[in-house]
mmCIF file of C-alpha atoms in Angstrom:
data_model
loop_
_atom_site.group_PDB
_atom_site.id
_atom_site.type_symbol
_atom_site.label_atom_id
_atom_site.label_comp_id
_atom_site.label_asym_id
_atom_site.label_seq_id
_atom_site.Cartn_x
_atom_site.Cartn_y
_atom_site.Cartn_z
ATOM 1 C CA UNK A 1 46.911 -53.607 -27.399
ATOM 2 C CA UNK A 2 48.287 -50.531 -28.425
ATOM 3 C CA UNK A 3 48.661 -51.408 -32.000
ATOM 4 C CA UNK A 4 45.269 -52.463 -32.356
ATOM 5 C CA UNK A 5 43.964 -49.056 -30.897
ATOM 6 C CA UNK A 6 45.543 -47.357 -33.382
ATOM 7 C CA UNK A 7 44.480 -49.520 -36.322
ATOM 8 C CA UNK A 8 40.786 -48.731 -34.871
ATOM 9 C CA UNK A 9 41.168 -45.112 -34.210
ATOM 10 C CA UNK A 10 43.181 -44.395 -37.347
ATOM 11 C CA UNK A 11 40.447 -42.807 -39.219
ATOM 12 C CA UNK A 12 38.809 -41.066 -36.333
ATOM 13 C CA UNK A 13 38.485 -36.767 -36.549
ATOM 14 C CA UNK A 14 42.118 -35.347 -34.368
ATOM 15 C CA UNK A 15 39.706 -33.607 -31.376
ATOM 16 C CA UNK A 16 38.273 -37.755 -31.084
ATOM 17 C CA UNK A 17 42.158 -39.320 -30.822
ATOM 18 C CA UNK A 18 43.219 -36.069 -28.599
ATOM 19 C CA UNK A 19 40.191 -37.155 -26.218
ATOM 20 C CA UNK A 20 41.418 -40.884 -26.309
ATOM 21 C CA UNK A 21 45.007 -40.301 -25.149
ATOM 22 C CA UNK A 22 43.943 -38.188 -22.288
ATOM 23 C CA UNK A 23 44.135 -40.252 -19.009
ATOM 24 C CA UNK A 24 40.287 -40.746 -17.646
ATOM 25 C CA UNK A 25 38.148 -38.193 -16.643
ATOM 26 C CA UNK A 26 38.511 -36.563 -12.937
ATOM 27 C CA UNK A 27 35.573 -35.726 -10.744
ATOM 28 C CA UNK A 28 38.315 -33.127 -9.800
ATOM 29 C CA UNK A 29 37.521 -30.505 -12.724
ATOM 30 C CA UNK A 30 39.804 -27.502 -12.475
ATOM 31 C CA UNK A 31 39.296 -24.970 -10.455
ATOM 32 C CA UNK A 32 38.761 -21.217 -11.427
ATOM 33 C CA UNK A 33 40.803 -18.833 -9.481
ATOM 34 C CA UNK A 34 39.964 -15.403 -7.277
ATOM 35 C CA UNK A 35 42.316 -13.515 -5.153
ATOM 36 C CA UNK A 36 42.325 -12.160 -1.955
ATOM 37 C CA UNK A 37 42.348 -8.326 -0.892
ATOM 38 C CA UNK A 38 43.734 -8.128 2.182
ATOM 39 C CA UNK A 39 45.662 -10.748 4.245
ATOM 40 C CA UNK A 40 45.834 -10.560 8.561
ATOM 41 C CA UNK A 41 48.886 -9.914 10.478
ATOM 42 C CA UNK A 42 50.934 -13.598 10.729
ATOM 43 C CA UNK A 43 50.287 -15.928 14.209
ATOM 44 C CA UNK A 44 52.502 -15.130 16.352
ATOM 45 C CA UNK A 45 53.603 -18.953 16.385
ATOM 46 C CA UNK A 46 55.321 -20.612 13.782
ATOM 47 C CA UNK A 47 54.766 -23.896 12.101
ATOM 48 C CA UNK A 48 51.604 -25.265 12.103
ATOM 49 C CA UNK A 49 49.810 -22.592 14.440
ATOM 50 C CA UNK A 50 46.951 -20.915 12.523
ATOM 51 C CA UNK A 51 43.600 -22.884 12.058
ATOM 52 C CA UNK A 52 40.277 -21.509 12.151
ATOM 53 C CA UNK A 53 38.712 -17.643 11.298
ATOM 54 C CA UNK A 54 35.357 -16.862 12.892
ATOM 55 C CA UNK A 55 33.200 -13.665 11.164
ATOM 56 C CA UNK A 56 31.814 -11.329 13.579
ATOM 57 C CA UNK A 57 29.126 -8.898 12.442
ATOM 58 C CA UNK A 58 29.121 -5.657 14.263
ATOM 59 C CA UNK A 59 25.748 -4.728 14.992
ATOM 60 C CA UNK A 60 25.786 -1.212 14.151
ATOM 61 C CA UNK A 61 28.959 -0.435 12.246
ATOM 62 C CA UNK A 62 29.388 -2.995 9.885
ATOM 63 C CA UNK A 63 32.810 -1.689 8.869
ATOM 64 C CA UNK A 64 33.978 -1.878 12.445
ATOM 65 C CA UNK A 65 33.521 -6.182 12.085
ATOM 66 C CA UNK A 66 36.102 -8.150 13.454
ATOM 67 C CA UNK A 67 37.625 -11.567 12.474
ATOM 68 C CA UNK A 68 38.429 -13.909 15.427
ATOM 69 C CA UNK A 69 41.332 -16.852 14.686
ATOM 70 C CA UNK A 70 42.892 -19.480 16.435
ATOM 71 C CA UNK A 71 46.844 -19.584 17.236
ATOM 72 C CA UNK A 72 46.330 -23.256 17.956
ATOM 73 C CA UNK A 73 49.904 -22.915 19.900
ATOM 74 C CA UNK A 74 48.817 -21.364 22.683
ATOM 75 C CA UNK A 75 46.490 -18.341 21.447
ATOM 76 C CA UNK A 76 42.912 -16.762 20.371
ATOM 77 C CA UNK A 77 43.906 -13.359 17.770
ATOM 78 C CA UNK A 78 41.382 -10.477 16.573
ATOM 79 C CA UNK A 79 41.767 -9.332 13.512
ATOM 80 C CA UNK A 80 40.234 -5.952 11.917
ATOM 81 C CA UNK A 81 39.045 -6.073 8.524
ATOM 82 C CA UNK A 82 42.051 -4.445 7.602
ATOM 83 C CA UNK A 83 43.817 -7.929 8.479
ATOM 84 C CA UNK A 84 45.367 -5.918 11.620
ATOM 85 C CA UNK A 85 45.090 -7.725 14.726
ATOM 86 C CA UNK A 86 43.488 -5.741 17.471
ATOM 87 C CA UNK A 87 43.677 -8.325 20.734
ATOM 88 C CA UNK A 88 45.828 -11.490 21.161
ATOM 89 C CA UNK A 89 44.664 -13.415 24.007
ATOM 90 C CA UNK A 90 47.475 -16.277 25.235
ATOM 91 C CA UNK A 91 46.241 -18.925 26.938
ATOM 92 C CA UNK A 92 44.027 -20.785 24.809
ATOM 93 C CA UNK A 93 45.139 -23.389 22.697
ATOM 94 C CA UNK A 94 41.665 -23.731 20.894
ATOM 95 C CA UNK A 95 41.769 -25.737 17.733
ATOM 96 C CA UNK A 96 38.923 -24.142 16.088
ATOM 97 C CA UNK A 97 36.664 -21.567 16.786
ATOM 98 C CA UNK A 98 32.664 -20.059 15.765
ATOM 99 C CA UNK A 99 30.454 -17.731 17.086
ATOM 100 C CA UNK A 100 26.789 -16.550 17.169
ATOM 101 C CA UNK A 101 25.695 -12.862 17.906
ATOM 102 C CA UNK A 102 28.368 -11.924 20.882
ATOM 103 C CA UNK A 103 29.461 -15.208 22.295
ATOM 104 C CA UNK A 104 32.368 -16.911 20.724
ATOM 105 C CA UNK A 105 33.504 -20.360 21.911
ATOM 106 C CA UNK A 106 36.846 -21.976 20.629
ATOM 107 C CA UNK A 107 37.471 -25.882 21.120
ATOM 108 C CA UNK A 108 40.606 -26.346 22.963
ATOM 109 C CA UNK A 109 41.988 -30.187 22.575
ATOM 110 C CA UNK A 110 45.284 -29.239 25.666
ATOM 111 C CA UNK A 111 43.255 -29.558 27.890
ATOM 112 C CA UNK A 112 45.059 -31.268 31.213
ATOM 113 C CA UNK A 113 42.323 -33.449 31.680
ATOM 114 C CA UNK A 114 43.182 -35.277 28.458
ATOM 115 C CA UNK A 115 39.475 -34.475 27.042
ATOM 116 C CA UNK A 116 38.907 -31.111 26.146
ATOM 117 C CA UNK A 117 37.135 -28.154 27.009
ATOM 118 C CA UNK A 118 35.202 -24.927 25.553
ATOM 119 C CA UNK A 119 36.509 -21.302 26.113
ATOM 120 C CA UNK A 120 33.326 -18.677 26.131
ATOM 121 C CA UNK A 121 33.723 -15.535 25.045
ATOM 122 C CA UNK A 122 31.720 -12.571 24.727
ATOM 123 C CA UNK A 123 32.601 -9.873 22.443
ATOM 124 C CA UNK A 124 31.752 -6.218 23.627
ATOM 125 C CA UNK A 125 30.457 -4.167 20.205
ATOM 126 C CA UNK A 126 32.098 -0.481 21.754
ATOM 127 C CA UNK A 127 35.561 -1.814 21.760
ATOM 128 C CA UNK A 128 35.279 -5.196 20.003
ATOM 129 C CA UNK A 129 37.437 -6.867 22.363
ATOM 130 C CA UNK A 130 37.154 -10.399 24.272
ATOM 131 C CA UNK A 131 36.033 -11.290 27.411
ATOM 132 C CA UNK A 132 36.404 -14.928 28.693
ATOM 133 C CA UNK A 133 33.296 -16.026 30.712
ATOM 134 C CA UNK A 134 33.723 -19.725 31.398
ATOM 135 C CA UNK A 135 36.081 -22.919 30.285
ATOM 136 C CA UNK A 136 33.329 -26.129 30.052
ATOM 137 C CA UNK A 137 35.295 -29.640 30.505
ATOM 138 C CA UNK A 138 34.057 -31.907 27.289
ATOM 139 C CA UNK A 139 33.563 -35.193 26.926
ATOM 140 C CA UNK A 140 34.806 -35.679 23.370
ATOM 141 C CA UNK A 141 38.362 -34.167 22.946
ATOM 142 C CA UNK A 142 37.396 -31.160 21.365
ATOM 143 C CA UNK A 143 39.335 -30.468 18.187
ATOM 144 C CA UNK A 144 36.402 -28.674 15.930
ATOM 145 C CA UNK A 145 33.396 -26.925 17.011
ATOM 146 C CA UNK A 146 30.514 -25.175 15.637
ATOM 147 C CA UNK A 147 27.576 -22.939 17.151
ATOM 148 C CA UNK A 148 24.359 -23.321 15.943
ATOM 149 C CA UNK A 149 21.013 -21.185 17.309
ATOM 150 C CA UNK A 150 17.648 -23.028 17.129
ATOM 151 C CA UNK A 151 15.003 -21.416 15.210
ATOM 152 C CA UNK A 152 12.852 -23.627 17.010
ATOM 153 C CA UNK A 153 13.688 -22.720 20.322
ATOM 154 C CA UNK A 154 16.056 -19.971 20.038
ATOM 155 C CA UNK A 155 18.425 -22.056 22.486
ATOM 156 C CA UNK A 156 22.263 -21.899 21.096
ATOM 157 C CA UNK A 157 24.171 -24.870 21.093
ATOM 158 C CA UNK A 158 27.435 -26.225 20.524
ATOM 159 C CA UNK A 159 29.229 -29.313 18.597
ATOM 160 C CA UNK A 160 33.120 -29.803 19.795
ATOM 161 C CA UNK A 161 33.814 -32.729 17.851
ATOM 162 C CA UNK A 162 37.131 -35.272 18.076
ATOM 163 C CA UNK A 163 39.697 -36.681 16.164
ATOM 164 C CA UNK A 164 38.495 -40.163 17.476
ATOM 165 C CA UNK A 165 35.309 -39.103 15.074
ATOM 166 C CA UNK A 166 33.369 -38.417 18.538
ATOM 167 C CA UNK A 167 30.785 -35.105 18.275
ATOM 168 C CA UNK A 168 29.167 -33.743 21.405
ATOM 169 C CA UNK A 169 26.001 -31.329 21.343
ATOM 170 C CA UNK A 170 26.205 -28.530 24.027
ATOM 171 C CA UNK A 171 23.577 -26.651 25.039
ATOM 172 C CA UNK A 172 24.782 -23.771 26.261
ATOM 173 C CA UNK A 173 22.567 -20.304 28.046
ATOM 174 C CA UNK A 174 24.589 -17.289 28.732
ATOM 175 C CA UNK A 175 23.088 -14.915 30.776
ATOM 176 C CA UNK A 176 25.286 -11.669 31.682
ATOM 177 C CA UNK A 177 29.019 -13.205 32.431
ATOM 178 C CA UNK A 178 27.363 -16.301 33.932
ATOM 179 C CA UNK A 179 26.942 -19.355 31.919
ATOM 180 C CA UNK A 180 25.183 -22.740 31.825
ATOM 181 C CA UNK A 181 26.258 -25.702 29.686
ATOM 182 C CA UNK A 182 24.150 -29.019 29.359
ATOM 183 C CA UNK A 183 25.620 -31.556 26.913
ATOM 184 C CA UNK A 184 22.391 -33.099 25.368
ATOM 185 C CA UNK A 185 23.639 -35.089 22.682
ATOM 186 C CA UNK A 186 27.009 -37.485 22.220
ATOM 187 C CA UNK A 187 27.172 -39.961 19.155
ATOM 188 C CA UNK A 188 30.460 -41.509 16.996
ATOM 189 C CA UNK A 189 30.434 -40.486 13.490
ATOM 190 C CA UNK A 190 33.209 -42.474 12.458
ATOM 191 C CA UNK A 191 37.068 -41.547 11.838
ATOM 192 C CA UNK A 192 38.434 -37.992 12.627
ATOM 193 C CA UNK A 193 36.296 -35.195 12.402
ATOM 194 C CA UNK A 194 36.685 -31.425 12.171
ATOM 195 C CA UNK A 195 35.294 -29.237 10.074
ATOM 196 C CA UNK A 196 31.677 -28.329 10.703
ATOM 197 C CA UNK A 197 28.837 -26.172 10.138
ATOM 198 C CA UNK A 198 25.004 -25.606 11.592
ATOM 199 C CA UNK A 199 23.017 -23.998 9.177
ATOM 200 C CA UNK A 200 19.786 -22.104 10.858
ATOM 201 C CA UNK A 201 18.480 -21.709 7.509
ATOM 202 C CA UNK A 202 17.645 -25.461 6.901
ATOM 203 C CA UNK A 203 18.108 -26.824 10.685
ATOM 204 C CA UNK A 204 21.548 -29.152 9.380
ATOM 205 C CA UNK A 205 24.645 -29.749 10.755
ATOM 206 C CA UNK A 206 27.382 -30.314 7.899
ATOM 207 C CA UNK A 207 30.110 -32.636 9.230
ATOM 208 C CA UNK A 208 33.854 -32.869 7.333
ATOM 209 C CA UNK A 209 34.917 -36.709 8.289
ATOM 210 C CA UNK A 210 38.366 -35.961 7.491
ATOM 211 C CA UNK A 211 39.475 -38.498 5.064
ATOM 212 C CA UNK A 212 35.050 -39.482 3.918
ATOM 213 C CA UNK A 213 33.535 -36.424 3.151
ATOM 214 C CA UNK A 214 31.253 -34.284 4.353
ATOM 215 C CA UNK A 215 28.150 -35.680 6.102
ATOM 216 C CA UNK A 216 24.684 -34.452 6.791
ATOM 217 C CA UNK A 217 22.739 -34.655 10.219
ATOM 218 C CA UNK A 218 20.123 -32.610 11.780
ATOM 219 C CA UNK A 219 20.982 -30.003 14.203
ATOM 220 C CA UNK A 220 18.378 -30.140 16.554
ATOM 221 C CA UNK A 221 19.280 -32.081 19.728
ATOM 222 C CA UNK A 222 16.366 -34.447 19.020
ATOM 223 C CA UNK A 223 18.066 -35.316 15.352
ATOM 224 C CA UNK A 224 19.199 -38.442 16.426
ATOM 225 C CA UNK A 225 22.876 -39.804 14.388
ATOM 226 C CA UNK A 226 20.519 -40.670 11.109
ATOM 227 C CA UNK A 227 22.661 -38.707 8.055
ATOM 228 C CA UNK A 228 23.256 -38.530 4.554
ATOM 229 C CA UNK A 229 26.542 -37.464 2.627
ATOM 230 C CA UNK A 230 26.955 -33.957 0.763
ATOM 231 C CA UNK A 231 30.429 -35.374 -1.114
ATOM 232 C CA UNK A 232 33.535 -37.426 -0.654
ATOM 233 C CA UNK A 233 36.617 -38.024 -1.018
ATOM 234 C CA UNK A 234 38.013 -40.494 -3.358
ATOM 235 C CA UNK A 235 36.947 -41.752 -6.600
ATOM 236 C CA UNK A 236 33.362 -40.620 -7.571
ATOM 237 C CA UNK A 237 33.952 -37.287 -5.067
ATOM 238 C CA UNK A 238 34.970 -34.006 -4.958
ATOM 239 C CA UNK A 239 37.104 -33.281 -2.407
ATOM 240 C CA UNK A 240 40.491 -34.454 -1.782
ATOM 241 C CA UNK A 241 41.499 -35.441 1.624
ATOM 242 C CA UNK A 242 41.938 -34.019 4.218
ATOM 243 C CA UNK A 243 38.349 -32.574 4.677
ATOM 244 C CA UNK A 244 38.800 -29.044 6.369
ATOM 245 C CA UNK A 245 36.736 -26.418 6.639
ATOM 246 C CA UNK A 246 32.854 -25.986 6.004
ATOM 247 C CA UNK A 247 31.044 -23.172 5.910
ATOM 248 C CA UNK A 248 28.109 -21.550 4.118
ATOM 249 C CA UNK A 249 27.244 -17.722 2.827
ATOM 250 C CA UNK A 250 23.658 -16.927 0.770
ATOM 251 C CA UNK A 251 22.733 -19.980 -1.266
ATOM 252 C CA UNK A 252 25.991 -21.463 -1.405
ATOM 253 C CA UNK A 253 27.685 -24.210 0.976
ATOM 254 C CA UNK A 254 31.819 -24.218 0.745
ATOM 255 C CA UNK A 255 33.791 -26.631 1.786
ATOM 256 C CA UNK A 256 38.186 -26.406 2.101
ATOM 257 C CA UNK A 257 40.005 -29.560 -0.511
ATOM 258 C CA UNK A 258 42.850 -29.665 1.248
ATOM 259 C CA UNK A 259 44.571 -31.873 -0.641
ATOM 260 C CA UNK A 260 44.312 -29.933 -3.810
ATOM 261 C CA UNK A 261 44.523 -26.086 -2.399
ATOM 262 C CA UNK A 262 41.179 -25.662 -3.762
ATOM 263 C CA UNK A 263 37.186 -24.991 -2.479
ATOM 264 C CA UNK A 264 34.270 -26.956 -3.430
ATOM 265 C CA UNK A 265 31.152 -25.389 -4.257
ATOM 266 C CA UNK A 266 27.681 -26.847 -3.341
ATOM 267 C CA UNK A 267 23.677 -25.354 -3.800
ATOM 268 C CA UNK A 268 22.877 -24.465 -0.244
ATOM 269 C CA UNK A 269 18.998 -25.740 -1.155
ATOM 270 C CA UNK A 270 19.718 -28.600 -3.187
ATOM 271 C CA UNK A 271 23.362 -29.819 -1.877
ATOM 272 C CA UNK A 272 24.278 -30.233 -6.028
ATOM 273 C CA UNK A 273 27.964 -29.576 -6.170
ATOM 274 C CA UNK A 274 28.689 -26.619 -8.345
ATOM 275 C CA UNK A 275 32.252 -26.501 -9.094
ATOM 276 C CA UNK A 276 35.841 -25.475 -7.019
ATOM 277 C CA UNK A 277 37.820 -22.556 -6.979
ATOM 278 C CA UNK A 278 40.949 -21.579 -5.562
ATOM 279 C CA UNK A 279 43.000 -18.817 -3.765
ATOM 280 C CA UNK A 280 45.651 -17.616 -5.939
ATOM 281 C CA UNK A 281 48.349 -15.068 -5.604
ATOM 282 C CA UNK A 282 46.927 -11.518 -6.204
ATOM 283 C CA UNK A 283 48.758 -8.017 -5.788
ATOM 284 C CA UNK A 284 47.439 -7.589 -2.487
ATOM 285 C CA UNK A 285 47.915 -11.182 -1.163
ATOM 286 C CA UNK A 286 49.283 -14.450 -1.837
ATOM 287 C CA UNK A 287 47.708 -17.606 -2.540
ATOM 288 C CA UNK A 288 45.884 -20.043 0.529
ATOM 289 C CA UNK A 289 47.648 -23.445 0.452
ATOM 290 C CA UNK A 290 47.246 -26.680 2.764
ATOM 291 C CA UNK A 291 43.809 -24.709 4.204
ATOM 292 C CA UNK A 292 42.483 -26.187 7.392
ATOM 293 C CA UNK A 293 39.712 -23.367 8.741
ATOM 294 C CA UNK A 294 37.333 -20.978 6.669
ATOM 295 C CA UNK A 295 34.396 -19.118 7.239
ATOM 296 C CA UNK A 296 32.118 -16.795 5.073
ATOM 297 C CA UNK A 297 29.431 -14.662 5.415
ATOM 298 C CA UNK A 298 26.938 -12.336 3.066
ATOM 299 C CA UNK A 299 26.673 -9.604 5.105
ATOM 300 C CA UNK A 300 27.481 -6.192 4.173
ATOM 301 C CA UNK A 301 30.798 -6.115 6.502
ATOM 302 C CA UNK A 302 31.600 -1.671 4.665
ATOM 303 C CA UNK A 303 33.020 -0.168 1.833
ATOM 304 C CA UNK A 304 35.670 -3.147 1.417
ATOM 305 C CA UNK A 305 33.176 -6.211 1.848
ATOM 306 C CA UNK A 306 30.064 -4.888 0.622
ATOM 307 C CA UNK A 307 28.627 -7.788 -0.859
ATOM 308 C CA UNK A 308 30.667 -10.406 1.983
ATOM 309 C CA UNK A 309 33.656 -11.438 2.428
ATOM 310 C CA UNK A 310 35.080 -15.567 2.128
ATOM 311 C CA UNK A 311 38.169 -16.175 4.633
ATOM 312 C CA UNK A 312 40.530 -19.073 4.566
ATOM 313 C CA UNK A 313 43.784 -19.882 6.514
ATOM 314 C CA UNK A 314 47.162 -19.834 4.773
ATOM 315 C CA UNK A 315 49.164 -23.047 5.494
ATOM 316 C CA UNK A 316 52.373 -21.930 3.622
ATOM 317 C CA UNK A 317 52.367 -18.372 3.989
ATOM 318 C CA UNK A 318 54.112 -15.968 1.593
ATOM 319 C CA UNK A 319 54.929 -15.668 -2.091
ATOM 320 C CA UNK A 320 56.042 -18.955 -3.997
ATOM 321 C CA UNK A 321 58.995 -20.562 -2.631
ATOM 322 C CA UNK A 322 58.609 -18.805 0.421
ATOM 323 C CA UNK A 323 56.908 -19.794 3.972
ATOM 324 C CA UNK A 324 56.500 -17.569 6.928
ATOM 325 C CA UNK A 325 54.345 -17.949 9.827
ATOM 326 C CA UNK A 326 50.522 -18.614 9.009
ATOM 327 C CA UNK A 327 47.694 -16.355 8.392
ATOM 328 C CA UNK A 328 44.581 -16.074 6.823
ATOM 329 C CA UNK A 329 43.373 -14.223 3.897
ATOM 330 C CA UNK A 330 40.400 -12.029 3.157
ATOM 331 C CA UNK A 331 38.981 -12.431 -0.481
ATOM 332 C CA UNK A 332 35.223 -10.196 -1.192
ATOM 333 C CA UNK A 333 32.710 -12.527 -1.589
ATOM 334 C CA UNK A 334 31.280 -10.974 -4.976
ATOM 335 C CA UNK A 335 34.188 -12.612 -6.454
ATOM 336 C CA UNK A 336 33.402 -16.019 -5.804
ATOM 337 C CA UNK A 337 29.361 -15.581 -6.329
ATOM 338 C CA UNK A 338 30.424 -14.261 -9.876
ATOM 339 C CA UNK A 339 31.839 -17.431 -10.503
ATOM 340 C CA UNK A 340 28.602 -19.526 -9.163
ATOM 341 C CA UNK A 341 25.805 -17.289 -8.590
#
């Protein structure tokens, strides 16, 4: 067979016969690379400890914003924008973690129950720290979780999601220090789930099935389980298993490749993917690697994150042929949206 390729392809121009003895074409193109400016203070934990960054907004000072992370080992770590951490809170063993306005809620899957439960925080803006309000037994053992605020209704809720692929919708009303939680909505999306994201903007919840993709449902409690699929793994995809983190900032929807160290890139109007980048050793930080958890956000967060800032957690921490305990790394936004708008 190979003979009578070349007896066919003999007269063809050089580019045409480089083209041909390239293996086939990947749905993986290669990813352009940005680095990181600033890098947070390592979990305190070492091996597989750090998970999950949640952006917090400070309503007044927005250089005074605070990063919130899991230490899936046993803690819940503030981090300035700086990357210093300002409060470590032992205890909670959340998996992942989000927030809206003041309350954050991390997913803890220790619970003794064998289920899982929701720690609620609220963050005080005069000396950013956390205050826990309430743990809320689940029914699903929460390993992800999102928070998502209804434009609707203005009603927050919450999806703690399993590695059975079971998601439960929370609706949670914090008044003060007290708090009420109603679970409204409990369906089965498949095999192990994470990763998620509600998006206020278009009233979706963006769903990372692990080792499928990342799936589309509506947020609202009344959705029902009906969905359709941003991207996939596997041949015809974009994103190499595990699916990790989603998140969105302006018009752009993100989503962590762990298997190839890299981001995918989607239209946060149109879902079209875009491209991927990666995280690559800089002067100020090194690269992110084996990425579970990232957030992102648009906001002006002062004079080092103008324009945003995208955060992802370090799996293999430290410069190349290194590893020290996990952290997360803090790259200005403007560098990515240069990329892809």
């Amino acid at each position: 067979m190979s003979f009578a390729l070349s007896v066919r392809t003999a007269a063809l121009p050089a580019a045409v016969l480089a083209t041909l003895a390239l293996p086939a074409a990947s749905a993986h193109a290669a990813a352009v690379s940005v680095t990181a400016t600033v890098e947070t203070t390592p979990v305190s934990h070492g091996g597989d400890a750090a998970d999950d960054p949640a952006i917090w907004v400070h309503p007044t000072d927005p250089a005074k914003s605070v990063v919130v992370a899991t230490d899936k080992k046993g803690a819940l770590e503030v981090y300035d924008m700086t990357g210093a951490r300002i409060q470590r809170i032992t205890g909670d063993y959340g998996n992942n973690v989000d927030l809206r306005g003041n309350i954050v809620v991390s997913a803890d899957d220790e619970a003794a129950d064998g289920n899982g439960a929701m720690h609620i925080y609220r963050i005080d803006p005069a000396t950013r720290q956390l205050k826990r309000l309430k743990d809320v037994p689940t029914e699903v053992t929460a390993h992800g979780i999102c928070l998502y605020t209804s434009p609707a209704s203005g009603k927050l809720y919450a999806f703690p999601n399993s590695t059975s692929g079971r998601v439960e919708q929370w609706e949670l009303a914090v008044k003060g220090d007290s708090v009420t939680a109603t679970s409204v909505r409990l369906w089965d999306a498949g095999s192990a789930v994470e990763g998620c994201y509600a998006d206020e903007t278009t009233g979706k919840l963006y769903l990372g099935e692990e080792d499928v993709g990342v799936w589309v449902y509506g947020a609202e409690p009344t959705a029902g389980t009906s969905r359709t699929k941003l991207d996939s793994t596997g041949s015809g995809g974009h994103i190499t298993a595990d699916t990790e983190g989603v998140t969105a900032a302006g018009n752009r929807i993100y989503v962590s490749s762990q298997g190839s160290n890299d981001f995918t890139v989607y239209d946060r109007t149109t879902r079209a993917y875009l491209g991927r980048f990666s995280v690559s050793n800089g002067t100020a930080a090194d690269d992110c690697e084996d990425t579970d958890g990232i957030d992102a956000t648009a906001a002006n967060l002062g004079p080092a994150f103008p324009e945003g800032v995208f955060i992802c957690q370090d799996g293999s921490n430290g410069a190349p042929g290194t590893s020290g305990n996990q952290n997360f790394k803090f790259v200005p936004l403007q560098r990515i949206t240069a990329q892809f708008g």
